Amino acid sequence: MDMSAIEEPHRGFTRHFASSKDWSKEQLTTLLKEKLRPNIVNGLKAPESLLGDLQEIYIDNFSRYKIRMTQKLVTDITSKERQCEIIETEHKRAHRNARENGEQILEQFYFPHMRASIRKYVAGCDVCNKCKYDRKPSQIQRQQTPDPKYPCEILHMDIMEIQGQKFITCIDKFTKFAKFFSIKDRSLLTVRKKLIKVLHYFTVPKILVTDNERSFLSPLIEAFIKSLGIKLYLTPTQRSEVNGQVERLHSTIIEVYRCLRTEYPDLSVKELIEICVDRYNNTIHSTTKRRPRDLFFNRINGASFEKLLSEQKKVNTDLRHLLKRNMAARNAKMNRNRQSPKKYRKGDRIYVAIKTIQGKNKALYRKEIVEKDNRVTVLTKSGRKIHKEHIKNLKGLSPKKNTV
C-alpha cells in the first residue's frame, strides 16, 4: 500500500483513501477488514480492474456486511443554506416527487438526512399541493349522527326542481314522512312564506338540516329560523350524504315520477309529484318497516284513545331503537376500510379540493387556514365549512411546518 488518508465530510461519517500500484487479494482483504463496519451501510469506490477480486472477497469474508459499490465520488455539502438551495433548485426544475428529486441530487451531491429534507420540502411545496392530484385521498369513518326520539324532532329540508317546477321538500327523520311544497321561485320572500307553511304542517323541530342552498343561507331566513328556537345545521359543501335523508327521498320520488310520467302523460308536473309523494308515504319503508303516514299520523285500526297513547309510546320506543341499530350497523359496514378523522389545530394550513374545475390546466386545490376543528369538518378563517375528505393529505409534513 503506497499511501492512505482519512477525512470526515460530515459528523459521524468517515472516508478512507488508500492507493497502491498493485493490489493483491491479501492486501485488499486486510484493508477491508480494518475499515469496513458491519452495523452501517459502507460505500466502496474502486477501479473496474479490482471488481472481480472484490466480489470474491465479499463472498468469502463480508457476506453479512452492507456494501454499496460505486464508480463516482459526489460532492459533500455541509452548508445548510447550500443544501436548501440545491433541493429548491432541483424540485422547481419539474416539481417531481421526493424520490425522483433525491435520485437526481444524489448523482452530484450528498449531505446527511438528505431524503428526509427533500420529503419535507416537497410536502410543503405550495405549487404541488395546489396543482397535483391526491393519489391517496382521505376516506374518514362515517360518524354517528343525532338520532331522533320522537316525530318531527329532526327535519331535513331542500329545494328540488323538476321540469321547471320547484318544490321545497321536507322529510321527518324519525317517521320518514315526506311532504313537497310547490314554490314559484327561489326568492327570499317566497321561500320564507312557504317555510311558514312547512313548519306549520310538520310543527317546529328541534333541529333543521339543510344544504348550502342560497335561499336558506340568507340572513333573513336564518334569523327567522333561529327566532323559533330551531337549531339550523348546514351541511358541508359537496357532501350530499350529510343531508342523505332528503337526497335519498329525491332519488326515490324522481324514480317513481319517471314511471308515472309514461302512464299519465296528461297530468301536470305538480299533480304527478303529489301522487308520487302520496304513494311513497303509503308504502312500507325499508328502514322502519312501517308506512310513513301511519307513523306520522299515529294510525292504529280499531284502537281506543288510551290504547292509542300506549301503543304510540311503544311504537316510538321500538322505532327509536331500530333506527339507532340500523345506523350503527350501516356505519360499521362502511367504516371497515376507513380512517378516523384527522385532527387539526387553529392556524394549520390545509389544501381544499376545488370541485368546480373546468379543464385540467387549472389548480386542483386552494389554500385555507383552519379556524376550528369540528370532528368531520373544519371551519376556515374565510368562513367556509370544509369536510375533511376534501382536504389533501400532506404526507410527511405537519400542516404548520412547511419549510426545509
Tab-separated table of N, CA and C in Angstrom, residues 248-332:
chain	number	residue	atom	x	y	z
A	248	ARG	N	-81.926	11.027	-0.624
A	248	ARG	CA	-82.456	9.702	-0.979
A	248	ARG	C	-83.942	9.793	-1.321
A	249	LEU	N	-84.656	10.675	-0.615
A	249	LEU	CA	-86.065	10.897	-0.924
A	249	LEU	C	-86.222	11.415	-2.350
A	250	HIS	N	-85.395	12.386	-2.728
A	250	HIS	CA	-85.450	12.929	-4.087
A	250	HIS	C	-85.241	11.824	-5.123
A	251	SER	N	-84.259	10.964	-4.876
A	251	SER	CA	-83.963	9.883	-5.805
A	251	SER	C	-85.161	8.953	-5.967
A	252	THR	N	-85.816	8.629	-4.851
A	252	THR	CA	-86.978	7.740	-4.901
A	252	THR	C	-88.151	8.392	-5.643
A	253	ILE	N	-88.434	9.652	-5.317
A	253	ILE	CA	-89.562	10.349	-5.935
A	253	ILE	C	-89.350	10.521	-7.435
A	254	ILE	N	-88.131	10.875	-7.847
A	254	ILE	CA	-87.848	11.061	-9.273
A	254	ILE	C	-87.988	9.737	-10.020
A	255	GLU	N	-87.581	8.657	-9.362
A	255	GLU	CA	-87.704	7.338	-9.978
A	255	GLU	C	-89.175	6.976	-10.208
A	256	VAL	N	-90.013	7.219	-9.190
A	256	VAL	CA	-91.442	6.958	-9.329
A	256	VAL	C	-92.052	7.906	-10.356
A	257	TYR	N	-91.594	9.158	-10.371
A	257	TYR	CA	-92.110	10.166	-11.304
A	257	TYR	C	-91.889	9.734	-12.752
A	258	ARG	N	-90.709	9.218	-13.053
A	258	ARG	CA	-90.416	8.793	-14.421
A	258	ARG	C	-91.369	7.684	-14.867
A	259	CYS	N	-91.685	6.780	-13.933
A	259	CYS	CA	-92.604	5.688	-14.271
A	259	CYS	C	-94.026	6.204	-14.495
A	260	LEU	N	-94.479	7.112	-13.607
A	260	LEU	CA	-95.853	7.620	-13.722
A	260	LEU	C	-96.013	8.559	-14.924
A	261	ARG	N	-94.913	9.198	-15.307
A	261	ARG	CA	-94.975	10.131	-16.440
A	261	ARG	C	-95.434	9.421	-17.711
A	262	THR	N	-94.993	8.165	-17.875
A	262	THR	CA	-95.384	7.410	-19.071
A	262	THR	C	-96.825	6.906	-18.970
A	263	GLU	N	-97.306	6.682	-17.738
A	263	GLU	CA	-98.668	6.188	-17.556
A	263	GLU	C	-99.707	7.303	-17.623
A	264	TYR	N	-99.319	8.487	-17.106
A	264	TYR	CA	-100.261	9.616	-17.071
A	264	TYR	C	-99.631	10.834	-17.755
A	265	PRO	N	-99.512	10.804	-19.072
A	265	PRO	CA	-98.839	11.906	-19.776
A	265	PRO	C	-99.620	13.219	-19.757
A	266	ASP	N	-100.906	13.173	-19.435
A	266	ASP	CA	-101.728	14.390	-19.467
A	266	ASP	C	-101.669	15.178	-18.153
A	267	LEU	N	-101.167	14.568	-17.092
A	267	LEU	CA	-101.112	15.258	-15.808
A	267	LEU	C	-99.937	16.233	-15.757
A	268	SER	N	-100.104	17.295	-14.977
A	268	SER	CA	-99.032	18.288	-14.818
A	268	SER	C	-97.948	17.748	-13.891
A	269	VAL	N	-96.797	18.438	-13.861
A	269	VAL	CA	-95.685	18.027	-13.001
A	269	VAL	C	-96.110	18.055	-11.531
A	270	LYS	N	-96.821	19.106	-11.143
A	270	LYS	CA	-97.250	19.242	-9.753
A	270	LYS	C	-98.185	18.100	-9.359
A	271	GLU	N	-99.113	17.757	-10.232
A	271	GLU	CA	-100.045	16.674	-9.930
A	271	GLU	C	-99.325	15.334	-9.817
A	272	LEU	N	-98.391	15.083	-10.722
A	272	LEU	CA	-97.637	13.834	-10.674
A	272	LEU	C	-96.783	13.726	-9.411
A	273	ILE	N	-96.153	14.845	-9.018
A	273	ILE	CA	-95.328	14.834	-7.807
A	273	ILE	C	-96.192	14.556	-6.577
A	274	GLU	N	-97.389	15.138	-6.524
A	274	GLU	CA	-98.280	14.882	-5.387
A	274	GLU	C	-98.657	13.404	-5.310
A	275	ILE	N	-98.886	12.785	-6.466
A	275	ILE	CA	-99.200	11.351	-6.490
A	275	ILE	C	-97.986	10.539	-6.028
A	276	CYS	N	-96.806	10.917	-6.508
A	276	CYS	CA	-95.576	10.201	-6.133
A	276	CYS	C	-95.344	10.249	-4.622
A	277	VAL	N	-95.486	11.445	-4.042
A	277	VAL	CA	-95.252	11.601	-2.606
A	277	VAL	C	-96.300	10.829	-1.809
A	278	ASP	N	-97.542	10.857	-2.283
A	278	ASP	CA	-98.594	10.122	-1.586
A	278	ASP	C	-98.315	8.626	-1.599
A	279	ARG	N	-97.864	8.103	-2.731
A	279	ARG	CA	-97.571	6.679	-2.818
A	279	ARG	C	-96.349	6.322	-1.987
A	280	TYR	N	-95.386	7.222	-1.932
A	280	TYR	CA	-94.226	6.993	-1.061
A	280	TYR	C	-94.661	6.888	0.395
A	281	ASN	N	-95.499	7.821	0.855
A	281	ASN	CA	-95.926	7.840	2.257
A	281	ASN	C	-96.817	6.656	2.620
A	282	ASN	N	-97.394	6.030	1.623
A	282	ASN	CA	-98.279	4.887	1.881
A	282	ASN	C	-97.624	3.552	1.536
A	283	THR	N	-96.311	3.558	1.388
A	283	THR	CA	-95.554	2.336	1.113
A	283	THR	C	-94.675	2.012	2.318
A	284	ILE	N	-94.592	0.732	2.662
A	284	ILE	CA	-93.766	0.324	3.805
A	284	ILE	C	-92.313	0.715	3.554
A	285	HIS	N	-91.733	1.433	4.500
A	285	HIS	CA	-90.363	1.926	4.359
A	285	HIS	C	-89.369	0.830	4.707
A	286	SER	N	-88.259	0.776	3.975
A	286	SER	CA	-87.269	-0.294	4.172
A	286	SER	C	-86.566	-0.200	5.528
A	287	THR	N	-86.505	0.994	6.123
A	287	THR	CA	-85.832	1.161	7.410
A	287	THR	C	-86.764	0.907	8.582
A	288	THR	N	-87.914	1.541	8.578
A	288	THR	CA	-88.831	1.448	9.723
A	288	THR	C	-89.747	0.229	9.653
A	289	LYS	N	-89.880	-0.361	8.458
A	289	LYS	CA	-90.802	-1.489	8.231
A	289	LYS	C	-92.258	-1.104	8.487
A	290	ARG	N	-92.536	0.173	8.405
A	290	ARG	CA	-93.899	0.685	8.567
A	290	ARG	C	-94.152	1.751	7.503
A	291	ARG	N	-95.429	2.073	7.273
A	291	ARG	CA	-95.771	3.146	6.342
A	291	ARG	C	-95.502	4.494	7.018
A	292	PRO	N	-94.796	5.406	6.372
A	292	PRO	CA	-94.520	6.718	6.977
A	292	PRO	C	-95.786	7.447	7.416
A	293	ARG	N	-96.868	7.363	6.638
A	293	ARG	CA	-98.110	8.055	7.001
A	293	ARG	C	-98.697	7.491	8.295
A	294	ASP	N	-98.651	6.174	8.478
A	294	ASP	CA	-99.186	5.571	9.703
A	294	ASP	C	-98.405	6.030	10.928
A	295	LEU	N	-97.082	6.082	10.797
A	295	LEU	CA	-96.254	6.520	11.925
A	295	LEU	C	-96.458	7.996	12.226
A	296	PHE	N	-96.561	8.805	11.162
A	296	PHE	CA	-96.659	10.250	11.355
A	296	PHE	C	-98.001	10.659	11.962
A	297	PHE	N	-99.066	10.015	11.520
A	297	PHE	CA	-100.403	10.378	11.997
A	297	PHE	C	-100.942	9.429	13.067
A	298	ASN	N	-100.101	8.548	13.588
A	298	ASN	CA	-100.488	7.624	14.670
A	298	ASN	C	-101.702	6.784	14.302
A	299	ARG	N	-101.699	6.223	13.101
A	299	ARG	CA	-102.870	5.462	12.658
A	299	ARG	C	-102.803	4.020	13.176
A	300	ILE	N	-103.775	3.654	13.991
A	300	ILE	CA	-103.899	2.292	14.503
A	300	ILE	C	-105.361	1.907	14.387
A	301	ASN	N	-105.655	0.879	13.620
A	301	ASN	CA	-107.044	0.491	13.368
A	301	ASN	C	-107.736	-0.027	14.633
A	302	GLY	N	-108.966	0.469	14.875
A	302	GLY	CA	-109.805	-0.041	15.962
A	302	GLY	C	-109.244	0.165	17.339
A	303	ALA	N	-108.552	1.278	17.589
A	303	ALA	CA	-107.939	1.498	18.899
A	303	ALA	C	-108.672	2.585	19.665
A	304	SER	N	-108.803	2.370	20.981
A	304	SER	CA	-109.355	3.406	21.841
A	304	SER	C	-108.304	4.472	22.083
A	305	PHE	N	-108.726	5.589	22.705
A	305	PHE	CA	-107.783	6.679	22.944
A	305	PHE	C	-106.655	6.236	23.878
A	306	GLU	N	-106.999	5.487	24.953
A	306	GLU	CA	-105.978	5.027	25.888
A	306	GLU	C	-105.018	4.052	25.221
A	307	LYS	N	-105.623	3.146	24.429
A	307	LYS	CA	-104.768	2.181	23.722
A	307	LYS	C	-103.899	2.875	22.687
A	308	LEU	N	-104.439	3.917	22.054
A	308	LEU	CA	-103.687	4.680	21.060
A	308	LEU	C	-102.437	5.296	21.677
A	309	LEU	N	-102.601	5.924	22.850
A	309	LEU	CA	-101.456	6.557	23.514
A	309	LEU	C	-100.415	5.525	23.928
A	310	SER	N	-100.899	4.401	24.491
A	310	SER	CA	-99.980	3.360	24.934
A	310	SER	C	-99.235	2.744	23.759
A	311	GLU	N	-99.994	2.475	22.677
A	311	GLU	CA	-99.385	1.858	21.506
A	311	GLU	C	-98.393	2.793	20.833
A	312	GLN	N	-98.740	4.084	20.766
A	312	GLN	CA	-97.841	5.036	20.115
A	312	GLN	C	-96.541	5.190	20.890
A	313	LYS	N	-96.607	5.155	22.212
A	313	LYS	CA	-95.406	5.243	23.031
A	313	LYS	C	-94.500	4.044	22.766
A	314	LYS	N	-95.117	2.876	22.652
A	314	LYS	CA	-94.346	1.667	22.373
A	314	LYS	C	-93.741	1.723	20.965
A	315	VAL	N	-94.534	2.187	20.002
A	315	VAL	CA	-94.046	2.297	18.626
A	315	VAL	C	-92.847	3.244	18.548
A	316	ASN	N	-92.940	4.395	19.215
A	316	ASN	CA	-91.844	5.368	19.193
A	316	ASN	C	-90.573	4.789	19.803
A	317	THR	N	-90.736	4.052	20.916
A	317	THR	CA	-89.572	3.455	21.570
A	317	THR	C	-88.929	2.400	20.677
A	318	ASP	N	-89.750	1.525	20.112
A	318	ASP	CA	-89.221	0.480	19.230
A	318	ASP	C	-88.567	1.087	17.992
A	319	LEU	N	-89.200	2.111	17.437
A	319	LEU	CA	-88.672	2.736	16.231
A	319	LEU	C	-87.348	3.439	16.509
A	320	ARG	N	-87.262	4.083	17.669
A	320	ARG	CA	-86.021	4.759	18.026
A	320	ARG	C	-84.863	3.759	18.127
A	321	HIS	N	-85.108	2.606	18.767
A	321	HIS	CA	-84.072	1.583	18.878
A	321	HIS	C	-83.722	0.999	17.511
A	322	LEU	N	-84.725	0.834	16.656
A	322	LEU	CA	-84.484	0.289	15.321
A	322	LEU	C	-83.618	1.226	14.485
A	323	LEU	N	-83.936	2.512	14.507
A	323	LEU	CA	-83.152	3.485	13.746
A	323	LEU	C	-81.712	3.540	14.242
A	324	LYS	N	-81.545	3.500	15.555
A	324	LYS	CA	-80.208	3.564	16.137
A	324	LYS	C	-79.399	2.319	15.774
A	325	ARG	N	-80.053	1.158	15.825
A	325	ARG	CA	-79.372	-0.095	15.490
A	325	ARG	C	-78.993	-0.143	14.012
A	326	ASN	N	-79.898	0.286	13.155
A	326	ASN	CA	-79.611	0.304	11.717
A	326	ASN	C	-78.472	1.258	11.370
A	327	MET	N	-78.466	2.415	12.037
A	327	MET	CA	-77.410	3.401	11.775
A	327	MET	C	-76.049	2.862	12.216
A	328	ALA	N	-76.015	2.204	13.384
A	328	ALA	CA	-74.757	1.647	13.875
A	328	ALA	C	-74.250	0.541	12.950
A	329	ALA	N	-75.156	-0.321	12.470
A	329	ALA	CA	-74.763	-1.410	11.574
A	329	ALA	C	-74.253	-0.867	10.243
A	330	ARG	N	-74.925	0.161	9.713
A	330	ARG	CA	-74.506	0.750	8.440
A	330	ARG	C	-73.142	1.414	8.562
A	331	ASN	N	-72.922	2.139	9.660
A	331	ASN	CA	-71.628	2.795	9.859
A	331	ASN	C	-70.503	1.784	10.022
A	332	ALA	N	-70.788	0.691	10.759
A	332	ALA	CA	-69.762	-0.334	10.968
A	332	ALA	C	-69.356	-0.966	9.640
